[in-house]
Structure formats: C-alpha cells, structure tokens
Short mmCIF file of C-alpha atoms in Angstrom, two decimals:
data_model
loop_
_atom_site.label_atom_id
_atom_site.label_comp_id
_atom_site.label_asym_id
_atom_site.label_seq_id
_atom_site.Cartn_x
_atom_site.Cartn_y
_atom_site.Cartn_z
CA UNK A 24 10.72 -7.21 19.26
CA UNK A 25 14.34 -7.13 17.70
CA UNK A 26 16.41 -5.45 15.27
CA UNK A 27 18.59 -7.56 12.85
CA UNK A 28 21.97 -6.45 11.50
CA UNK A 29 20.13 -5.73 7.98
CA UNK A 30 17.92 -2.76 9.35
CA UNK A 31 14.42 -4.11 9.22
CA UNK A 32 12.58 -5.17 12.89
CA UNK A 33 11.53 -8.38 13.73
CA UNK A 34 8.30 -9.02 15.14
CA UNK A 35 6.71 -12.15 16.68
CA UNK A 36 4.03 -13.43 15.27
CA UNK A 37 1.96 -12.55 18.77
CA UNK A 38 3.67 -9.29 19.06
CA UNK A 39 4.77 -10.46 22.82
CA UNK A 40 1.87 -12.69 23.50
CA UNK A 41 4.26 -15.90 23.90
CA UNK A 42 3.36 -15.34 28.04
CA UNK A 43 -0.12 -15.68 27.54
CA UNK A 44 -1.77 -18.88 27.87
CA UNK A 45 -4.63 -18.68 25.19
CA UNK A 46 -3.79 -16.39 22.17
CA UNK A 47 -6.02 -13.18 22.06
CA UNK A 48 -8.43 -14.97 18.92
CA UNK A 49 -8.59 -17.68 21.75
CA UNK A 50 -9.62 -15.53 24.41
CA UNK A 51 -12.22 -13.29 22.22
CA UNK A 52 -13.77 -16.30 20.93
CA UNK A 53 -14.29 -18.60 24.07
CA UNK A 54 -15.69 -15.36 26.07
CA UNK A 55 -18.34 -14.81 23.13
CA UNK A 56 -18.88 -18.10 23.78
CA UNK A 57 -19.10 -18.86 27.13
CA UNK A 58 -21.21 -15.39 27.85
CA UNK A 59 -24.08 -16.08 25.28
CA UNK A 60 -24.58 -19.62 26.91
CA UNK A 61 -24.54 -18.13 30.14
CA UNK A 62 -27.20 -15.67 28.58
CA UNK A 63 -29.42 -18.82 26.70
CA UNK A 64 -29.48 -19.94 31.01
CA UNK A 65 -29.97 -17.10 32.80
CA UNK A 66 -30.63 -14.07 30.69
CA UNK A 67 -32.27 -11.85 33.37
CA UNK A 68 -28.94 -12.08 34.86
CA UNK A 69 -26.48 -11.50 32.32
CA UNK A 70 -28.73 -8.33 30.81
CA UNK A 71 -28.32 -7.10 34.23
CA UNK A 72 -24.43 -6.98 34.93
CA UNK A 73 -23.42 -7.35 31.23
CA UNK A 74 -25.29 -5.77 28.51
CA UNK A 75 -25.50 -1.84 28.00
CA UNK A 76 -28.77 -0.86 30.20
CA UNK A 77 -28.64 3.04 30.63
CA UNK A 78 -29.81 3.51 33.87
CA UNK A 79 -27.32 0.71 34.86
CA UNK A 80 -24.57 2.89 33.73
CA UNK A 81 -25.62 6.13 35.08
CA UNK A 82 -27.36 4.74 38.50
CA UNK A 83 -26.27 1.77 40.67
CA UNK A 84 -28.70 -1.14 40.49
CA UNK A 85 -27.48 -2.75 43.51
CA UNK A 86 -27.36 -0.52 46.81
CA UNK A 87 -24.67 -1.99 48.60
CA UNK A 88 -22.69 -1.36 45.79
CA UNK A 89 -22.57 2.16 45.25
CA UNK A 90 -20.75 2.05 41.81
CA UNK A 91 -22.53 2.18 38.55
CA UNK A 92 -21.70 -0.19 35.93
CA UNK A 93 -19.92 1.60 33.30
CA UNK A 94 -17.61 -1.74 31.72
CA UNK A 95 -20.93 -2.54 29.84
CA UNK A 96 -20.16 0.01 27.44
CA UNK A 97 -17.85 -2.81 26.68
CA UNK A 98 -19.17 -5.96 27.69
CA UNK A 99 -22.52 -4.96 26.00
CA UNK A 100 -20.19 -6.09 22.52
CA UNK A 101 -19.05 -9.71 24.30
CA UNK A 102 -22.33 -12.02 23.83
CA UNK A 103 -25.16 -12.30 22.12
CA UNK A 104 -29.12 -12.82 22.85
CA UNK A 105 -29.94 -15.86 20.26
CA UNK A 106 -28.33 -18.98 19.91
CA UNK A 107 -28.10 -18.94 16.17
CA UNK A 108 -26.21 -15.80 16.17
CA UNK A 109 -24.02 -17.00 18.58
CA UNK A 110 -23.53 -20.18 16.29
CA UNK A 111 -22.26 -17.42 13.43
CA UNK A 112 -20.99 -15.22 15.50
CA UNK A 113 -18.14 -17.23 17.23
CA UNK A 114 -16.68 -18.74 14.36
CA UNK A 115 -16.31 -15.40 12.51
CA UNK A 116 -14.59 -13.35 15.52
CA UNK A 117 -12.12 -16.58 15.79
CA UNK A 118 -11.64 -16.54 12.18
CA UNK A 119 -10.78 -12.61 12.44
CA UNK A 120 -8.94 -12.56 14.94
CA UNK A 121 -6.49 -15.14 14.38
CA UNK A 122 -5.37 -13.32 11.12
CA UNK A 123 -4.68 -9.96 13.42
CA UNK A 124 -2.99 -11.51 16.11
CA UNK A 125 -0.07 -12.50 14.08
CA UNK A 126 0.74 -8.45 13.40
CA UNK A 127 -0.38 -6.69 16.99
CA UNK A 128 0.52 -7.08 19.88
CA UNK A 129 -1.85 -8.10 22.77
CA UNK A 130 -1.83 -4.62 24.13
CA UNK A 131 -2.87 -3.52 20.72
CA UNK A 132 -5.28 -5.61 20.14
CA UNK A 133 -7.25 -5.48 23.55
CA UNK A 134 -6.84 -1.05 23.41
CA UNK A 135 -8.19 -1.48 19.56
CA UNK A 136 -11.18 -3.83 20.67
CA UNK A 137 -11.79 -1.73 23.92
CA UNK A 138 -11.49 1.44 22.62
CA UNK A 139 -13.70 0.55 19.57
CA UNK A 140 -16.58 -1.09 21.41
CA UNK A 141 -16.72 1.55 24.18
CA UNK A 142 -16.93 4.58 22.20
CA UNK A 143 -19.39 2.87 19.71
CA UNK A 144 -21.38 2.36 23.39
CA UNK A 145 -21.17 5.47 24.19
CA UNK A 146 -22.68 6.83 21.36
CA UNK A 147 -25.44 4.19 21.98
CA UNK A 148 -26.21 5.32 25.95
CA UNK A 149 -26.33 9.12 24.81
CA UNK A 150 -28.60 8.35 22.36
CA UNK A 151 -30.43 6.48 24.32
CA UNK A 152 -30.93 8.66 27.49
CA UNK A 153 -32.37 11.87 25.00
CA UNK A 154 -35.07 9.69 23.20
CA UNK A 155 -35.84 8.74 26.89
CA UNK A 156 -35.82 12.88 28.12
CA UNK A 157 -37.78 13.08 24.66
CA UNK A 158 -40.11 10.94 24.40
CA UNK A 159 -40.81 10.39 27.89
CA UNK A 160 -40.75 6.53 28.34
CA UNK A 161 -38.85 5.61 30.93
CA UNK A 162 -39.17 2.25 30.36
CA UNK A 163 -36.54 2.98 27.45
CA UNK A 164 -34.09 4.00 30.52
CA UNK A 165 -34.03 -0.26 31.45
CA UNK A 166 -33.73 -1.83 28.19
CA UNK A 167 -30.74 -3.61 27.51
CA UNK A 168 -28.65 -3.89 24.59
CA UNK A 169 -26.30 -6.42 23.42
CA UNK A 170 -24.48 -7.51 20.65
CA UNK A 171 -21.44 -8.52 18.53
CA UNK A 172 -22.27 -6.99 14.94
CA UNK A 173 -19.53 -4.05 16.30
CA UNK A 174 -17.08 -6.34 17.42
CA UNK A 175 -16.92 -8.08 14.35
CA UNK A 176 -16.87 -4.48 12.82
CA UNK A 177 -14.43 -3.47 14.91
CA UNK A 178 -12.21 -6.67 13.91
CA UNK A 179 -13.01 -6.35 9.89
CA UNK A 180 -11.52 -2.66 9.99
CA UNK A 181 -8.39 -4.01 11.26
CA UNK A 182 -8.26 -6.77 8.73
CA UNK A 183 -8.18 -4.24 6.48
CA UNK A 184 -6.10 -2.19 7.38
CA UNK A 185 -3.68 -5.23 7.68
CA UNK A 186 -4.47 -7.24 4.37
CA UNK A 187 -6.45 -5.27 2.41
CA UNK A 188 -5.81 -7.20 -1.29
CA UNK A 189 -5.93 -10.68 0.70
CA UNK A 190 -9.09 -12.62 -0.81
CA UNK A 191 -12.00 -13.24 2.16
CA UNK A 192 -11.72 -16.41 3.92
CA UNK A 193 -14.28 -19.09 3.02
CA UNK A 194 -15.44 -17.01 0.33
CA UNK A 195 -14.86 -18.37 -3.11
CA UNK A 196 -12.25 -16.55 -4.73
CA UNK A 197 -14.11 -16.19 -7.82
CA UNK A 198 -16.69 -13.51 -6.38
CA UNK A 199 -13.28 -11.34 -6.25
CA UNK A 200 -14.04 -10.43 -2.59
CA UNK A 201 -11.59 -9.11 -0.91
CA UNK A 202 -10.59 -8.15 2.71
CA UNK A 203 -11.30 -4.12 1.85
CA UNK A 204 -15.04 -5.21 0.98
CA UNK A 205 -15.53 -6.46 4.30
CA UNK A 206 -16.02 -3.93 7.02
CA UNK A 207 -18.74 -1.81 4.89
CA UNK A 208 -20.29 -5.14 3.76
CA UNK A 209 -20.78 -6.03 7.53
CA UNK A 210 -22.24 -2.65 8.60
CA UNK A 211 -24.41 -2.31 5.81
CA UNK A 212 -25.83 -5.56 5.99
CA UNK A 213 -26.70 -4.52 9.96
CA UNK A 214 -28.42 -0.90 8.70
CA UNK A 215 -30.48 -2.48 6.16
CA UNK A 216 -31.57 -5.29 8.66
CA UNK A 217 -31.93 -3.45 11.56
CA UNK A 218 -34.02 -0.48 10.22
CA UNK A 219 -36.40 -2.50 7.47
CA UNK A 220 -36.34 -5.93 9.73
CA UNK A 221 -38.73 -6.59 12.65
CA UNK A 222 -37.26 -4.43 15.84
CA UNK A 223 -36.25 -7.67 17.55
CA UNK A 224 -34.38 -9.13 15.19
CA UNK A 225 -31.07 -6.87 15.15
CA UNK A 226 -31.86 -4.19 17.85
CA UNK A 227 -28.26 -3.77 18.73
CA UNK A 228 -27.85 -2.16 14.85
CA UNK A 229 -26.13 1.15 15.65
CA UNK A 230 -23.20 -0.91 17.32
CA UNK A 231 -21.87 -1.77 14.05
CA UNK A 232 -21.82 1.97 11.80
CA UNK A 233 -20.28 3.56 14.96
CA UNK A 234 -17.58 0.88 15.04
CA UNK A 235 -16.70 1.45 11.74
CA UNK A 236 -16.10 4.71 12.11
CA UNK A 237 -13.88 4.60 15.43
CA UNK A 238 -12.09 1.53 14.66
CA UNK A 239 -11.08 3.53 11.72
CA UNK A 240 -10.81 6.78 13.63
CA UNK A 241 -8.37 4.43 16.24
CA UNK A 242 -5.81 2.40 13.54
CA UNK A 243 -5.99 6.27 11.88
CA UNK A 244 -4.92 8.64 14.73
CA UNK A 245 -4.43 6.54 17.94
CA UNK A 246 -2.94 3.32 17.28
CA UNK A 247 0.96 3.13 18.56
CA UNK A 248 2.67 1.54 15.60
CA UNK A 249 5.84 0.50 17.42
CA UNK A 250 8.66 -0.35 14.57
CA UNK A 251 7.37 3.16 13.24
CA UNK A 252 7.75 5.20 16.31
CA UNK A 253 4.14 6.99 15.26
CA UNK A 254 0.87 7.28 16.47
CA UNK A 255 -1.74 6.39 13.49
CA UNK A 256 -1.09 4.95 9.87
CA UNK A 257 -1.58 8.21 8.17
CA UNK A 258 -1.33 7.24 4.71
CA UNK A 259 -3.55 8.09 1.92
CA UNK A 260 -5.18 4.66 1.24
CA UNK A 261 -6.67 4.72 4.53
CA UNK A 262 -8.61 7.27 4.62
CA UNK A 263 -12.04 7.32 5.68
CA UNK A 264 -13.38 7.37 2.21
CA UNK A 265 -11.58 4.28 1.29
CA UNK A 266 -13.85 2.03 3.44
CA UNK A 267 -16.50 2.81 1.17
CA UNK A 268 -17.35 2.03 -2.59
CA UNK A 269 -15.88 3.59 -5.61
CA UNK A 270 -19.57 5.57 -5.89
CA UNK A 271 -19.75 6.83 -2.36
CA UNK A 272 -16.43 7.83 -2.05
CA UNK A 273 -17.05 11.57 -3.34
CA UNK A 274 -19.91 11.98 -0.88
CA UNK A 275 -17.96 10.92 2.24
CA UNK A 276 -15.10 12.82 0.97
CA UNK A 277 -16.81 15.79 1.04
CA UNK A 278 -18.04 15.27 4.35
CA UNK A 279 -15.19 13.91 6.06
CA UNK A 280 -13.34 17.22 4.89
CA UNK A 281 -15.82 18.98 6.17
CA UNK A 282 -15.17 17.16 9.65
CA UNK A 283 -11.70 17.21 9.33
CA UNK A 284 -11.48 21.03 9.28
CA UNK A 285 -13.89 21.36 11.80
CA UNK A 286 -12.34 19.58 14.33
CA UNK A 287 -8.16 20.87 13.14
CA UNK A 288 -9.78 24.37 14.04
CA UNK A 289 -10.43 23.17 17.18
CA UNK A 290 -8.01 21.09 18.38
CA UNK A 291 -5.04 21.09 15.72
CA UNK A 292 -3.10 18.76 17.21
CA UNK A 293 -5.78 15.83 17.54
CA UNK A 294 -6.15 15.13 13.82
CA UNK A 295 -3.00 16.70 12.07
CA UNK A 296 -1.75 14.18 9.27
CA UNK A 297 1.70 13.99 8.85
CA UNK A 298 3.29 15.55 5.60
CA UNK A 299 4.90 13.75 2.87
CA UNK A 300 8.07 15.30 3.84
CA UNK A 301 7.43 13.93 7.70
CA UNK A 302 7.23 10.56 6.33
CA UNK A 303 10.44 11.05 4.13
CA UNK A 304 12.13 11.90 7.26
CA UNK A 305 10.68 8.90 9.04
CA UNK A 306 11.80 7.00 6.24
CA UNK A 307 15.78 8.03 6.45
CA UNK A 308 15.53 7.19 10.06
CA UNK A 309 14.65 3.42 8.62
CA UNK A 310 11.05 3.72 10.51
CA UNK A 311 8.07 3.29 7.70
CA UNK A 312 4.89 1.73 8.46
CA UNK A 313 5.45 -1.17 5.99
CA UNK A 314 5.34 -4.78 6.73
CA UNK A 315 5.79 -7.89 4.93
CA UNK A 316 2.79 -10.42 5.59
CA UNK A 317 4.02 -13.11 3.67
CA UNK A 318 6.99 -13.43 6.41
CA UNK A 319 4.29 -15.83 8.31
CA UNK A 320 5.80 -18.76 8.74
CA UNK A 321 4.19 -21.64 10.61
CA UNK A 322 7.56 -22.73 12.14
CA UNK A 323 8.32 -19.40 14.98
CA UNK A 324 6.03 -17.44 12.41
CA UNK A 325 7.87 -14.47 12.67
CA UNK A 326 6.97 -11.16 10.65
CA UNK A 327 8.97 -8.48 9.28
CA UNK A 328 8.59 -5.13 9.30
CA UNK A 329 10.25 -3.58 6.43
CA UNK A 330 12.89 -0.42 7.18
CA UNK A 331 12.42 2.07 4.28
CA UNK A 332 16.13 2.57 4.84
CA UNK A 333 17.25 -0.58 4.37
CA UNK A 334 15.14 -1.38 1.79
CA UNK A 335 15.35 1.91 -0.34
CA UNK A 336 16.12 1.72 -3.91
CA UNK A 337 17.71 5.06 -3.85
CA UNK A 338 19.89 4.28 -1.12
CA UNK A 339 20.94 1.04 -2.57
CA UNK A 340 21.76 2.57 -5.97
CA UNK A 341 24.10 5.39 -4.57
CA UNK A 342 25.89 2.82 -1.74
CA UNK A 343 28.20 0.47 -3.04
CA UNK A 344 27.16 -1.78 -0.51
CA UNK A 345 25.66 -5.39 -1.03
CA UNK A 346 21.42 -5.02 -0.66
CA UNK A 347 21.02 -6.13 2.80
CA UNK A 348 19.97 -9.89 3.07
CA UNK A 349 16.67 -10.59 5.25
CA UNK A 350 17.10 -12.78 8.29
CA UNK A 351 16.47 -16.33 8.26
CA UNK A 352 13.44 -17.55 9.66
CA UNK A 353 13.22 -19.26 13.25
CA UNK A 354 14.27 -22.43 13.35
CA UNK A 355 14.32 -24.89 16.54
CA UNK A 356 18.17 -25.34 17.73
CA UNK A 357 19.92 -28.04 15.65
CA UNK A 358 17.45 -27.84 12.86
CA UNK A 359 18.60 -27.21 9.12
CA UNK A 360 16.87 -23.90 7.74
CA UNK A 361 13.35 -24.04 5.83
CA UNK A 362 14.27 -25.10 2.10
CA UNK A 363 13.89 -22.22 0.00
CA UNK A 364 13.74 -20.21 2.92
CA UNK A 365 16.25 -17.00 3.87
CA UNK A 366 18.97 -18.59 4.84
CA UNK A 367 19.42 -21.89 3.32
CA UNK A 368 21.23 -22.48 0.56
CA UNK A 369 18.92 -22.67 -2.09
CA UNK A 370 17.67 -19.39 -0.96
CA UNK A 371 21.09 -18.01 -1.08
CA UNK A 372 22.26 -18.71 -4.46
CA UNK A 373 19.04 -17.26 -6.17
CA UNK A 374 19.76 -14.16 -3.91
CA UNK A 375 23.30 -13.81 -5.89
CA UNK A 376 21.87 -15.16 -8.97
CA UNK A 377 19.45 -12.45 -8.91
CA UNK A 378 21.47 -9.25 -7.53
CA UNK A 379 24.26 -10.16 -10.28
CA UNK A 380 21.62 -10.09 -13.18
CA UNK A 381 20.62 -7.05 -11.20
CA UNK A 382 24.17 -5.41 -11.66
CA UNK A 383 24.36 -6.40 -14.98
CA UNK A 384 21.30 -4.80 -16.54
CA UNK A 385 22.05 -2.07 -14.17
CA UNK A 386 25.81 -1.45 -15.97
CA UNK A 387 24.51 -2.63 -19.13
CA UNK A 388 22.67 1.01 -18.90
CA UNK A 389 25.06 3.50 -17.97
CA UNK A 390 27.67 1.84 -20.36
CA UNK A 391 27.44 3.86 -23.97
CA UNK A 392 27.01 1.51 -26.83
CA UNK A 393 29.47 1.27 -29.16
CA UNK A 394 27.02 1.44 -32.36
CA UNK A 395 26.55 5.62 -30.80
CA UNK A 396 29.58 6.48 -30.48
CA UNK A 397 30.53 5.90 -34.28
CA UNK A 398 27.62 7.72 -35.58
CA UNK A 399 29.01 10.99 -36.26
CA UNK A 400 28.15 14.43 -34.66
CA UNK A 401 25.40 16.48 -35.50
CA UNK A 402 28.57 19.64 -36.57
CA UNK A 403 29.92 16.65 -38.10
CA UNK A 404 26.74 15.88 -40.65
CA UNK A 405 26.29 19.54 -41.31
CA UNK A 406 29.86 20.52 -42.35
CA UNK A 407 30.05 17.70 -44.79
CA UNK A 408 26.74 18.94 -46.35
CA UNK A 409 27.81 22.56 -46.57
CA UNK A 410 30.01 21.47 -49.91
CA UNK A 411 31.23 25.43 -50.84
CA UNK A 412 30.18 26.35 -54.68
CA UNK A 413 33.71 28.15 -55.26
CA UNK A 414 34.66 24.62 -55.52
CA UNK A 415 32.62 23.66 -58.14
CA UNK A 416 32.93 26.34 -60.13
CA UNK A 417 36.41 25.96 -60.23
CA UNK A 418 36.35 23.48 -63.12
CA UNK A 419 37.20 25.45 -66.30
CA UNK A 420 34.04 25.20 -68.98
CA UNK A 421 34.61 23.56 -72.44
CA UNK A 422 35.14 26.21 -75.36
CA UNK A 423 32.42 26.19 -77.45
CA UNK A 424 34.36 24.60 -80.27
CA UNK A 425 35.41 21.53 -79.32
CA UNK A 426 33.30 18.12 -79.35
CA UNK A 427 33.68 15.54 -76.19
CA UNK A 428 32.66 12.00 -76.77
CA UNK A 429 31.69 12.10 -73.30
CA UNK A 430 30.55 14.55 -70.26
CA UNK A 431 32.80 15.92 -67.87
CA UNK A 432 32.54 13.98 -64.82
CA UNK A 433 31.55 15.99 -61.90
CA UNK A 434 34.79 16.77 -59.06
CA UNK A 435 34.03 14.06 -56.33
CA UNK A 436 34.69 15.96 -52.82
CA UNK A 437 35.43 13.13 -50.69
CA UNK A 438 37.10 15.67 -48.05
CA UNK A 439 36.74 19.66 -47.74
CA UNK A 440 40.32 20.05 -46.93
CA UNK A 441 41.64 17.33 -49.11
CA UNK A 442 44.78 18.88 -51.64
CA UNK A 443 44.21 19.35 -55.22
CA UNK A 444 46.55 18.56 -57.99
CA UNK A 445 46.25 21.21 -60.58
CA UNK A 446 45.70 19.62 -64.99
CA UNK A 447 46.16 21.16 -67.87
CA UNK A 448 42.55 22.13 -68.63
CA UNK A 449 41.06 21.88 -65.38
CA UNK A 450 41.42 21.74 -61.97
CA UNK A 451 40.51 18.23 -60.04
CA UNK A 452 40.90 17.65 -55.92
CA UNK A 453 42.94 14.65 -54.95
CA UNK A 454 40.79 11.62 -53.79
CA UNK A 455 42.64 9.86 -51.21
CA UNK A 456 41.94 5.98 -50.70
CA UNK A 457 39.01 5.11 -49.41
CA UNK A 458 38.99 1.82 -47.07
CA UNK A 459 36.05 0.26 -45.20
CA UNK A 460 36.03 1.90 -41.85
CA UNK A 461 36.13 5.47 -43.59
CA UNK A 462 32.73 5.87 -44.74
CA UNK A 463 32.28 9.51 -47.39
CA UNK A 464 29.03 11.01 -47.82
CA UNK A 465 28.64 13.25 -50.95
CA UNK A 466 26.39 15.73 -52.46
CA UNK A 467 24.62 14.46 -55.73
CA UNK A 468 21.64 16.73 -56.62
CA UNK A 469 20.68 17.21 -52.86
CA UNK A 470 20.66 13.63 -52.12
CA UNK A 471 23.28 11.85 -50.15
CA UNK A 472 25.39 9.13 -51.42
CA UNK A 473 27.57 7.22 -49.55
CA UNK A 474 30.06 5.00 -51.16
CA UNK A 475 33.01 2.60 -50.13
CA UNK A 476 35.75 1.73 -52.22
CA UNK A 477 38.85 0.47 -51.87
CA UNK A 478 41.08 1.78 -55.16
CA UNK A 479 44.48 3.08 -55.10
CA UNK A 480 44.37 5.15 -58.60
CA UNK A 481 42.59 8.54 -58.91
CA UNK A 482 39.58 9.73 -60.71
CA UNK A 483 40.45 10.99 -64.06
CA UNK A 484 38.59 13.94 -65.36
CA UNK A 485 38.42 13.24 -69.20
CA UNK A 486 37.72 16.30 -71.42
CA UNK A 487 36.18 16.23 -75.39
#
C-alpha cells in the first residue's frame, strides 16, 4: 500500500497477496472442494477430525493425543456432506470471493472468514451441549455438524458491505437484485428450509443466522480498515437494521437498540460508534472510509481509496489550488497508458476541459449581473413615489371668469429637485431632456408611467 502525491492511497487489487501463490477465492474454493470429496470417500473420517462434534471439542477422541479439537469450530464451515451441495456450493464461494479479494487484504479476509465461522460455531457447540444436559441424550454429544450455508453468509455480508448497489452476479438484472438483498436472502432461505424441511436435509441451519450477525458485528466493530486508521466502518448505512427489509427494519431497530445499550453499559468501549464530529476530524486528516470500486482495472487492477481531504469540495473551493489529478493506472514498463485512462492524453484534456467549465459556472455565480445592478434601489423607488402635494398645489387656479379652450395640463415632475422657472399665471418646474439611458417614472392617478423622450423644448402650460 502507497500514497500518491494527490492524497488518496493506493491499494492493490490483493491488498498484499501478490506473494501468495493461489489468490484467497482460489484457496477457499479448492479447500471446499477438495474436503467434501474427501468426505463423499471417507466420511467417518472427515466427521471425525473436521466437522463440529461437541464432545470432540471439549474431550480428546484420540488418547495419545491429549488435545481436543477445537479448529472445527472452523473447519466445521469448509465442506459439505452431499455432493450436490458441494456442486452449488463451490462455484458460489469462488464467485464471492473473487469480488472481495480485490478490496482486503489476505489478512483481512482469512480474520473476517475465521472470526465469522468460529463464533457462529460457537454458538452452535453451546447450544448443543445444554439440549444434551437437557434432554439427556448423549448421543446428541457425537453428532457432527457441517456445512457451508455460513461461509457463504459470512462472504455475502462482506459483499455488501463492499458493493452494496452492484447488481447480483448471474442474476438477471431485470429482477433488480442487488448485492444488499443477498446476505438476508441466503439466511432466510436456510431458516425456512432447515426448520419446515426434513431434519436431514439442512441440519447445519443455525450456521448461517449466526453468521450474519457476526460477520456484520466483525466489518462493524472489529475490522482494521487500514487507509482509515479505524477499527469498524461505523457509518449509518451499515447498521444492523440495514441487512434487513424496508418492513423489518423497525423491529430490529428496536431490538438492536435495546442490545446496543445493554452491552455500552457494560463495556463502553466495545461498541462506542464514533461521532459525526470524529469522522470530520478523520476526514481533515485525509483518512475516510471511502473507496472507489470502479478503479479495477484488469491491467495491475489497482484500487483507490479516496482521501476526504483531497477530494473535499470545501477544501477545493477555498484553495486556489488545481483539484488534485488521480494517478494513472499500472501499466507494464514501456507500455503507453490505458486510452481514456488517468493519465493518457485523452484522459487529460477532458480533465481541463471539464475543471475550466467548472471555473466558469463557478465565476459565472459570484459575478453580479449587469441587468441588477441598473435596477434601481428599493430608497430609490420609494422617493420617486413620494411626489410632495405642496408641489401640486402650487399651480395658481383659473378665475372663475375666464373660458379655456382647453385644460390645464398637469406639472410633469420628472425630478424632485429639478429648478422651476416661474410664468406669468402660474408656476411650471423645468423639464430637463430626457435621453434613453435616463428612464422617469411619474405619478398619474396612482399608476406609474414611465416615458422616454428625447425633446429639447419644454412643456408649455397653456391657460384659457
């Protein structure tokens, strides 16, 4: 793992698994494989060293060797008892796997599959031993059980918690299926088949609610997210209640809070979620749990994990600094870069294309337009309506005598502090020249007229 110059980590596509010889999907697969045909040969033999038998795990079944076998809290997950299951199984764990290699490491992927199937085991053996103190059948105390409906479990949780919107493999897209659906689809399916089915058709059914739960309860609170520096993915779209449909989410809400502040007044520390103001802190330091999927190249297939403080909107909006470019995929030596690619050309000059359209709109924005800045002030509008009636009533009246062939016009008060020129009979304000870009507004029986004129001579008040 590497940091570029641009702030965001680089991770490979095996998270360090380039010194492995098989890739972990590899590995998982071919051992599912391999230890269900040993099973279909010998299955005595297998049961007995491999699958979960509780008095196998509590009590030695060999005497000169005095240890009792507790890896088949694990193992128990690794094969299974019929052929055709095996012929589903195998395919499906490959299939899984392949898509979560390319984000964890092998260390995190063997602690998530470990740690899953063991506790989900565990669970399993306690069980097992008090119906056995219960019910008093000891022959309870030697039955194996095996399976791999919690490894695939175990594997769907972390699919989506890693693609979550990604359409299911295989499936047709048009059932809308997603990679969310797929971990309560899977246990469900093994609850309804192993409680109304025949008992010897899915007898390993607990395997696969438990693993939903601590796979969960591992990628939640366990899980070392390295580019984040954090334990856990504590984010609100992966909670607990999330795994679940839109109808049961209220129920396991309830009861997961319930949980929740159970076990944070016992042990605070185990289950305390970070606050927003954590992750805005983790964020500054350029350390969010964000990564970029689509970075999965076949060539090197590297993937990025996005810094939050390189790739901040905020902090690219305040710095006058370019928006930092990613790094150009892998390439072998001497090769030209991917077309289209970060790093080639074409990729390039869409980058500047786009940031400069980007600036653009951006300054197009904060710039005023010019069409507000010549509409006038609100003081502005309400002083030229406030026309004062000592004005108007300075016009002399007509004597009652005389005759007029026409009405006195009315004064035209193009300006408040325009100078008057006094007449003979009455008194008329000076009307300057009026030219395009000097708009008047005037008061004619509480309406607003505007007018533009262009004439040099002034308005003539004509008396009778």
């Amino acid at each position: 793992m590497e940091t570029t110059g641009s702030g965001m980590t680089m991770l490979a596509p095996s998270g360090g698994m380039q010194g492995l010889p098989l890739s972990p999907a590899t590995l998982l697969s071919g051992v599912v494989l391999v230890a269900s045909l040993c099973h279909a040969i010998m299955p005595v033999t297998v049961d007995e060293g491999l699958a979960l038998v509780p008095h196998h795990t509590i009590f030695s079944p060999i005497a000169s060797l005095p240890f009792p076998f507790v890896w088949n809290v694990v193992t128990a997950h690794l094969f299974e008892a019929s052929f055709w299951r095996m012929v589903f199984m195998v395919p499906a764990i490959a299939s899984l796997a392949q898509r979560l290699e390319r984000l964890w490491s092998a260390r995190g992927f063997a602690l998530h599959v470990v740690l899953t199937c063991a506790a989900s085991s565990f669970v399993v053996f306690v069980w097992e031993v008090v119906e056995v103190f219960r019910t008093a059948r000891e022959k309870d105390f030697f039955l194996p059980t095996r399976g791999c409906c919690g490894l695939l479990v175990c594997l769907a949780v972390g699919l989506r918690h890693a693609y979550p919107l990604e359409a299911l493999p295989v499936v047709p897209k048009a059932w809308g299926l997603q990679c969310q659906h797929l971990p309560f689809a899977i246990a469900a399916a093994a609850v309804v088949v192993g409680i109304l089915g025949p008992s010897w058709l899915l007898p390993e059914w607990p395997f696969a609610p438990l693993a939903l739960f601590f796979a969960w309860l591992h990628l939640r609170y366990v899980m070392w997210f390295p580019h984040a520096k954090a334990y856990g993915d504590h984010s609100p779209d992966f909670c607990f209640a999330n795994l679940f449909p839109t109808g049961l989410r209220p129920v396991v809400s309830g009861l997961g809070a319930v949980l929740h502040n159970f076990v944070a007044t016992v042990a605070p520390d185990t289950v305390r979620i970070r606050q927003p103001e954590d992750e805005a802190e983790r964020a500054e330091a350029g350390s969010a749990i964000v990564f970029d999927p689509s970075r999965d190249a076949a060539a090197g297939g590297a993937v990025l994990w996005n810094s939050a403080g390189a790739m901040s909107l905020a902090g690219a909006m305040s710095s006058s600094a370019a928006w930092p470019a990613p790094p150009p995929l892998p390439s072998p030596a001497g090769a030209p870069p991917v077309p289209g690619a970060p790093g080639s050309k074409e990729y390039d000059a869409r980058r500047a294309k786009a940031l400069k359209l980007l600036d653009e709109n951006i300054s197009s924005l904060l710039r005023p337009s010019p069409a507000m800045s010549a509409v006038p002030s609100l003081a502005a509008a309400d002083a030229a309506l406030a026309v004062p009636v000592a004005a108007v009533a300075a016009v002399e009246p007509l004597d009652e005598g005389t005759t007029s062939t026409a009405f006195p016009e009315a004064p035209r008060l193009d300006r408040l502090d325009a100078p008057t020129t006094p007449t003979a009979d009455v008194v008329e304000p000076a009307v300057p020249a009026l030219t395009a870009a000097e708009p008047s507004d005037y008061l004619m029986n509480g309406e607003v007229e505007v007018e533009m004129s262009q004439t040099d001579d002034q308005s003539q008040l004509s008396t009778a």
